[in-house]
CSV table of C-alpha atoms and ligand atoms in Angstrom, one decimal:
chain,number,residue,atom,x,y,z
A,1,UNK,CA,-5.9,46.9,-7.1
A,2,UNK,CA,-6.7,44.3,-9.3
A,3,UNK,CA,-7.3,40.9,-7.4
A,4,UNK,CA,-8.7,37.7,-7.2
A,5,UNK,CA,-9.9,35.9,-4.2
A,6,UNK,CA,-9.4,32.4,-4.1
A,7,UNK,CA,-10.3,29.4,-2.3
A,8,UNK,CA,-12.5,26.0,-2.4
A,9,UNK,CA,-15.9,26.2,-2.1
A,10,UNK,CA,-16.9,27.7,1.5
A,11,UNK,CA,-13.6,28.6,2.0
A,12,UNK,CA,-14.9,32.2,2.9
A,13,UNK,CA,-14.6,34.1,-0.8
A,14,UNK,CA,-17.7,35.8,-0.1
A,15,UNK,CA,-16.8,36.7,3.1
A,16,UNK,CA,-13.7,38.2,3.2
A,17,UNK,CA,-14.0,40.1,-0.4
A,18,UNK,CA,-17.3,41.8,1.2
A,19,UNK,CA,-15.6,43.0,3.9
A,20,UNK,CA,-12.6,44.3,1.9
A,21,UNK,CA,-14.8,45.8,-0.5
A,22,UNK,CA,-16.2,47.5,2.9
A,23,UNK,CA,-12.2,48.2,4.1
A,24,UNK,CA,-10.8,49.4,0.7
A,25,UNK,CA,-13.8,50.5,-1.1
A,26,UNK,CA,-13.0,48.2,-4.2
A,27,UNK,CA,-15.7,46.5,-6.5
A,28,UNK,CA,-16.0,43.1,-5.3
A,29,UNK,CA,-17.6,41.0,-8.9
A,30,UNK,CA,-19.3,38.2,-7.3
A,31,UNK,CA,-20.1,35.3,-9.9
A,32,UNK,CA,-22.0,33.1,-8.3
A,33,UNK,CA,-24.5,35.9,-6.7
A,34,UNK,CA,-24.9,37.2,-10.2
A,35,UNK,CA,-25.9,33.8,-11.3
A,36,UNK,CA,-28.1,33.2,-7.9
A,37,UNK,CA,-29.9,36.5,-8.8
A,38,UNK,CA,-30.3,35.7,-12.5
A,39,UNK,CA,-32.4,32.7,-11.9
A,40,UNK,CA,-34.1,34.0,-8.9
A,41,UNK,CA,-35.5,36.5,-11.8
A,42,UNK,CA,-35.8,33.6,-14.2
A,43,UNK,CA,-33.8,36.1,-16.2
A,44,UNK,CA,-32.8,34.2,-19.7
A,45,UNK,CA,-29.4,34.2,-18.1
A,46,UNK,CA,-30.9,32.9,-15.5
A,47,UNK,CA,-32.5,30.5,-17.3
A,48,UNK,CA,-29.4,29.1,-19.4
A,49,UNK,CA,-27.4,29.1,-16.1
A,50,UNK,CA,-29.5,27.2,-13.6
A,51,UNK,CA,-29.4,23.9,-14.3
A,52,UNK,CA,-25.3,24.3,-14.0
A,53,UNK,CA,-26.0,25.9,-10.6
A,54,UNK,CA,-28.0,23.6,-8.6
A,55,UNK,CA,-26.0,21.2,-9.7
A,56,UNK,CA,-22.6,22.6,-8.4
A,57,UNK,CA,-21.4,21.8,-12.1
A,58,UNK,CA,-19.3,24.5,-13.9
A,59,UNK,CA,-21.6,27.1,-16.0
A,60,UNK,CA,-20.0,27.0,-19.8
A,61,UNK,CA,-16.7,29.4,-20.3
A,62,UNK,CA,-18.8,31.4,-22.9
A,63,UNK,CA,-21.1,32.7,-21.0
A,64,UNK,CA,-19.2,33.1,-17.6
A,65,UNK,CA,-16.7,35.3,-19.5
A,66,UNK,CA,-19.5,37.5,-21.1
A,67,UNK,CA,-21.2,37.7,-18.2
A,68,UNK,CA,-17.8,38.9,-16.5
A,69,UNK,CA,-17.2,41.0,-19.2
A,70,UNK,CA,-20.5,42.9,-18.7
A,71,UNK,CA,-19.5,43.4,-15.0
A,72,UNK,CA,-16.6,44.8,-15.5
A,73,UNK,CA,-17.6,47.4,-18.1
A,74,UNK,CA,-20.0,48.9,-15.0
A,75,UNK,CA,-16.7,49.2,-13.1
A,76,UNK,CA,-15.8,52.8,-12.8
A,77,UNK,CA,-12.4,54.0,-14.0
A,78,UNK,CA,-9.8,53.5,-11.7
A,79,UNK,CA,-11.7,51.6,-9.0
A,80,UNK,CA,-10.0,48.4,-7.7
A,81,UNK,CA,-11.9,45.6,-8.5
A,82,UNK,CA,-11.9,41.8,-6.4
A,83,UNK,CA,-13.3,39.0,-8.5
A,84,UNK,CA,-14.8,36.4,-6.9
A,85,UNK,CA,-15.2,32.9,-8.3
A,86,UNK,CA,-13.8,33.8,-11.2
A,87,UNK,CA,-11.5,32.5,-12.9
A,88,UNK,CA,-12.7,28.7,-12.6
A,89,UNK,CA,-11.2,27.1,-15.2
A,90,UNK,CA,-7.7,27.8,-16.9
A,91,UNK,CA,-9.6,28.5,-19.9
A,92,UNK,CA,-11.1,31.2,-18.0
A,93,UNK,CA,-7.8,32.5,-16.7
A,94,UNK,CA,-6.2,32.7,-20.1
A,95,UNK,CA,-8.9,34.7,-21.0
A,96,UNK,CA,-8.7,37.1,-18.3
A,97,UNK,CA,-5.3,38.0,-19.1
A,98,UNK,CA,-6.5,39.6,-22.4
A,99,UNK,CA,-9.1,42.0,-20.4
A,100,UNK,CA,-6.9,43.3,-17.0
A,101,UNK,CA,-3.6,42.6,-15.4
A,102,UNK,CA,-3.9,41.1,-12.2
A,103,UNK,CA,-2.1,42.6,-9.5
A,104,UNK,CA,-2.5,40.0,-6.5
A,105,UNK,CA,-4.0,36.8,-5.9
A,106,UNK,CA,-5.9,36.3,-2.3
A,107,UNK,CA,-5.4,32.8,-1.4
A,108,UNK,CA,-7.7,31.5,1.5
A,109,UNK,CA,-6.4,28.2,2.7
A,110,UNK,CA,-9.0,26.0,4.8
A,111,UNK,CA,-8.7,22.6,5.8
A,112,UNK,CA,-11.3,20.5,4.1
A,113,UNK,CA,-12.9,19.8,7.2
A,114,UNK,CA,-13.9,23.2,8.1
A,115,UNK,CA,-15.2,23.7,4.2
A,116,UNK,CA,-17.6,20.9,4.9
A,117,UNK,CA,-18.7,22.2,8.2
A,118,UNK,CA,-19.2,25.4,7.1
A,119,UNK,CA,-20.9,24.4,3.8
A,120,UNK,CA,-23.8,22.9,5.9
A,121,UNK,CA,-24.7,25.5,8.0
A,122,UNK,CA,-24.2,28.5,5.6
A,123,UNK,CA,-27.0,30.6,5.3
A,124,UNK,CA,-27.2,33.3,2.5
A,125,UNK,CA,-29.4,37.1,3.0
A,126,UNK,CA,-32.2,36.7,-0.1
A,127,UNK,CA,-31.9,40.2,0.0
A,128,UNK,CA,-28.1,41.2,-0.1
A,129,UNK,CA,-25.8,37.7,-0.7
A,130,UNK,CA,-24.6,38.3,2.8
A,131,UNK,CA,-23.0,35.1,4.1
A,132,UNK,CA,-23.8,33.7,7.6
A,133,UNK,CA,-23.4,30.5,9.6
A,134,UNK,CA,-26.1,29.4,11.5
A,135,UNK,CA,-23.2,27.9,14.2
A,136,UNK,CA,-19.9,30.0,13.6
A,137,UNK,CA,-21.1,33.8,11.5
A,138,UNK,CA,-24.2,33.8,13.3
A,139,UNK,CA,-26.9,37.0,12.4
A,140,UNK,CA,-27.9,39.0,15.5
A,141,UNK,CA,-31.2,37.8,15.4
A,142,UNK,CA,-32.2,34.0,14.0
A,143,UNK,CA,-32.6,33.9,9.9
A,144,UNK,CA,-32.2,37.4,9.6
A,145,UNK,CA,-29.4,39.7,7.7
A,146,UNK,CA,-28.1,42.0,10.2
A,147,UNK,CA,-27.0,44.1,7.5
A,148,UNK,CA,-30.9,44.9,5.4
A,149,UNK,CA,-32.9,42.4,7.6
A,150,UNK,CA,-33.6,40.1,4.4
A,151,UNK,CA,-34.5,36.6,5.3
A,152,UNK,CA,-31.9,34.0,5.0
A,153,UNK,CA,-32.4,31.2,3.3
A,154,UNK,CA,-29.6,27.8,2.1
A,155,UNK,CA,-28.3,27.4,-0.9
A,156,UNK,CA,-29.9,24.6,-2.9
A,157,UNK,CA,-26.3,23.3,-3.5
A,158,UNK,CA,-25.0,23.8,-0.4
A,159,UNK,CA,-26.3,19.9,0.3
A,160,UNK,CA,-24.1,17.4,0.9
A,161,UNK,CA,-24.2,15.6,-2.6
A,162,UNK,CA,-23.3,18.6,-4.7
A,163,UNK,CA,-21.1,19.7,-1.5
A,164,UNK,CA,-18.8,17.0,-2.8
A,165,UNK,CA,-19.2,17.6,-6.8
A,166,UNK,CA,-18.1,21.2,-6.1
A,167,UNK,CA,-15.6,20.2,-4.1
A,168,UNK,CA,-14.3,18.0,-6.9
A,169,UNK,CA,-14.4,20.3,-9.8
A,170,UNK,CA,-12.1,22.6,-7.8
A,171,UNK,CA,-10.1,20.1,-6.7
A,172,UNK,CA,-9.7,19.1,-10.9
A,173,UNK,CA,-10.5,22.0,-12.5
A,174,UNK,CA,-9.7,25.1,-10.4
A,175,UNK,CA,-7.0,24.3,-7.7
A,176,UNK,CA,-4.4,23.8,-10.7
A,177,UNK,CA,-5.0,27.3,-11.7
A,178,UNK,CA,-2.5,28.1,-8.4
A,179,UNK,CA,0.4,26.8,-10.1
A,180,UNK,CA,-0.6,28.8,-13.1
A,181,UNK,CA,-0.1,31.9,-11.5
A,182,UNK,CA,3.0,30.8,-10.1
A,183,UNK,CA,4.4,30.6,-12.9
A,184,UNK,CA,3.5,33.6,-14.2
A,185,UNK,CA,4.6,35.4,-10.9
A,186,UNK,CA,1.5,37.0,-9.9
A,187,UNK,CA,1.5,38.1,-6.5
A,188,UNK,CA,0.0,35.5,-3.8
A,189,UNK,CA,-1.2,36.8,-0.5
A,190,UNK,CA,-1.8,33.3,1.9
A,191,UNK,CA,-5.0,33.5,4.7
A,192,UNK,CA,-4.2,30.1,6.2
A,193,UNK,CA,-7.8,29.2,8.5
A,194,UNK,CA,-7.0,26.8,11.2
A,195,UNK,CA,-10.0,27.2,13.4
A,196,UNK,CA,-13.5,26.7,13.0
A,197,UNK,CA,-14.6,29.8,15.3
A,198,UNK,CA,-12.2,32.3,14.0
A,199,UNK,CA,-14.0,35.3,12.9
A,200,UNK,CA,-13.4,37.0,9.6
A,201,UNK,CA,-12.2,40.5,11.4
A,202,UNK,CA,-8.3,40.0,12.7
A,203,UNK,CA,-7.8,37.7,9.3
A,204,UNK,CA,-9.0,40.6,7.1
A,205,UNK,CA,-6.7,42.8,9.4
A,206,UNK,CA,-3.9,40.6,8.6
A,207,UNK,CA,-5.0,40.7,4.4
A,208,UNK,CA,-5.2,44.1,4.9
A,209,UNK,CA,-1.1,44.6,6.0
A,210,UNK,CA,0.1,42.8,3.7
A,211,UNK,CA,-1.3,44.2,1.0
A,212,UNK,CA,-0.1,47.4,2.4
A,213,UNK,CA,3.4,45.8,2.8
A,214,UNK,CA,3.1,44.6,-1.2
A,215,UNK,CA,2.0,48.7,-2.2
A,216,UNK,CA,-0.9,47.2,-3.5
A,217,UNK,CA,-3.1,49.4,-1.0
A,218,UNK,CA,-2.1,52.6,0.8
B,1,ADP,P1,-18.8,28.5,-4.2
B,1,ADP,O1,-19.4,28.7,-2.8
B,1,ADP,O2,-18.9,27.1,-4.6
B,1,ADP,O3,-17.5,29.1,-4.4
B,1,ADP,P2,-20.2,30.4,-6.0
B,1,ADP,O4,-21.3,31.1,-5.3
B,1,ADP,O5,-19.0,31.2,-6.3
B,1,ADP,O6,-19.9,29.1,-5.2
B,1,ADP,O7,-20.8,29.8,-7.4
B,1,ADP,C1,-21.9,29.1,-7.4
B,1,ADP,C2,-22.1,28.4,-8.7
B,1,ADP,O8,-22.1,29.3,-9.8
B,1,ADP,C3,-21.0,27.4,-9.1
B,1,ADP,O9,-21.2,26.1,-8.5
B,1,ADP,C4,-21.1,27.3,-10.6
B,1,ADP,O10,-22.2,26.6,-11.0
B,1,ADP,C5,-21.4,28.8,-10.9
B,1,ADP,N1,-20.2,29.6,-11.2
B,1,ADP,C6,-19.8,30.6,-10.5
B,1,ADP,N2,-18.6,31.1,-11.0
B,1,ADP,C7,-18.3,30.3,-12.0
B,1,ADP,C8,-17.2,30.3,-13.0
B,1,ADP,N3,-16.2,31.2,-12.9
B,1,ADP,N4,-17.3,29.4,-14.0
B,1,ADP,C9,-18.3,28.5,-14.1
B,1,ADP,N5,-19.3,28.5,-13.2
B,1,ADP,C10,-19.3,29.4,-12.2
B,2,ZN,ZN1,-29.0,41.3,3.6
């Protein structure tokens, strides 16, 4: 399976792609947790990337798609592979077209006002990039991963002013990529979110079928 999971900001990418790569034991390529851990290592990736970061503004096409590239290349032969955030722009998508064929795209669909509700109270494992919610994904015990017992700790961007810039560039500069794909008659699996508390499990469940319905999974 080659597939990309996509959604606004918050709208649960992290989430649900780490819990398929648990279900399906795919890759899951996770852009913006390489570029968190670049700059937490004040790598020089890091360091060209994390101005474009905190500010919720789109890293340049150049180094996203080598960076991707790199990623990639570590994936074994014949292993699915989930990107996530990625592709971003349609310069990004034309791109990838010339390194794999996609076999499916994961649409999660979320009602802006969850996004923003969730966006403030996300909380991220240092440790792992294991997504929490300190009022709806809550850790068994208060700022810690349940998964490696890292600390958790908000995203610098997840505040409310570059909330709203990254809502905005995918509103401009991502969203449209949809009707791209259309077009090109790539496979779209919808997760439509209606409710705040819903938990990721019977939504992955659902991903799961039809996926299995589509032969893209056995
Ligand atoms: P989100 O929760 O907004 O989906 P991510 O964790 O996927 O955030 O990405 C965090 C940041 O990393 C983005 O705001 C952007 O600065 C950078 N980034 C991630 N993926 C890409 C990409 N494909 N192209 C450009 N910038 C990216
Ligand atoms: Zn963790």
């Amino acid at each position: 399976m080659k597939a990309i999971i996509f959604g606004a900001p918050g709208a649960g990418k992290g989430t649900y792609s780490t819990r398929l790569k648990t279900k399906l034991g795919v890759e899951v390529i996770a852009m913006g947790d390489i570029f968190r851990t670049q700059v937490k290592e004040n790598s020089e990736l890091g360091k060209k990337v994390q101005s474009y970061v905190e500010k919720g503004a789109l890293v340049p096409d150049e180094i996203v798609v080598e960076v991707l590239k790199q990623h990639l290349a570590k994936v074994p032969n014949g292993s699915g592979v989930i990107l996530d955030g990625f592709p971003r722009t349609l310069e990004q998508a034309k791109t990838l077209e010339t390194i794999l064929q996609l076999d499916i795209i994961i649409l999660l669909d979320v009602p802006d006002w969850i996004i923003i509700e969730r966006l403030s109270s996300r909380r991220i494992c240092k440790n792992c990039s294991a997504v929490y919610n300190t009022r709806f994904l809550k850790p068994k015990i208060e700022n810690i991963c349940d998964k490696c017992h890292g600390e958790l700790y908000q995203r610098p961007d997840d505040n409310p002013d570059v909330i709203q810039n990254r809502l905005k560039i995918y509103q401009d500069q991502t969203s449209p990529l949809l009707i791209y794909y259309k077009e090109k008659n790539v496979p779209i699996i919808t997760s439509k979110t209606t409710d705040i508390d819903t938990p990721p499990e019977p939504l992955v469940e659902q991903m799961f079928e039809e996926l299995k319905k589509l032969k893209i999974v056995n």
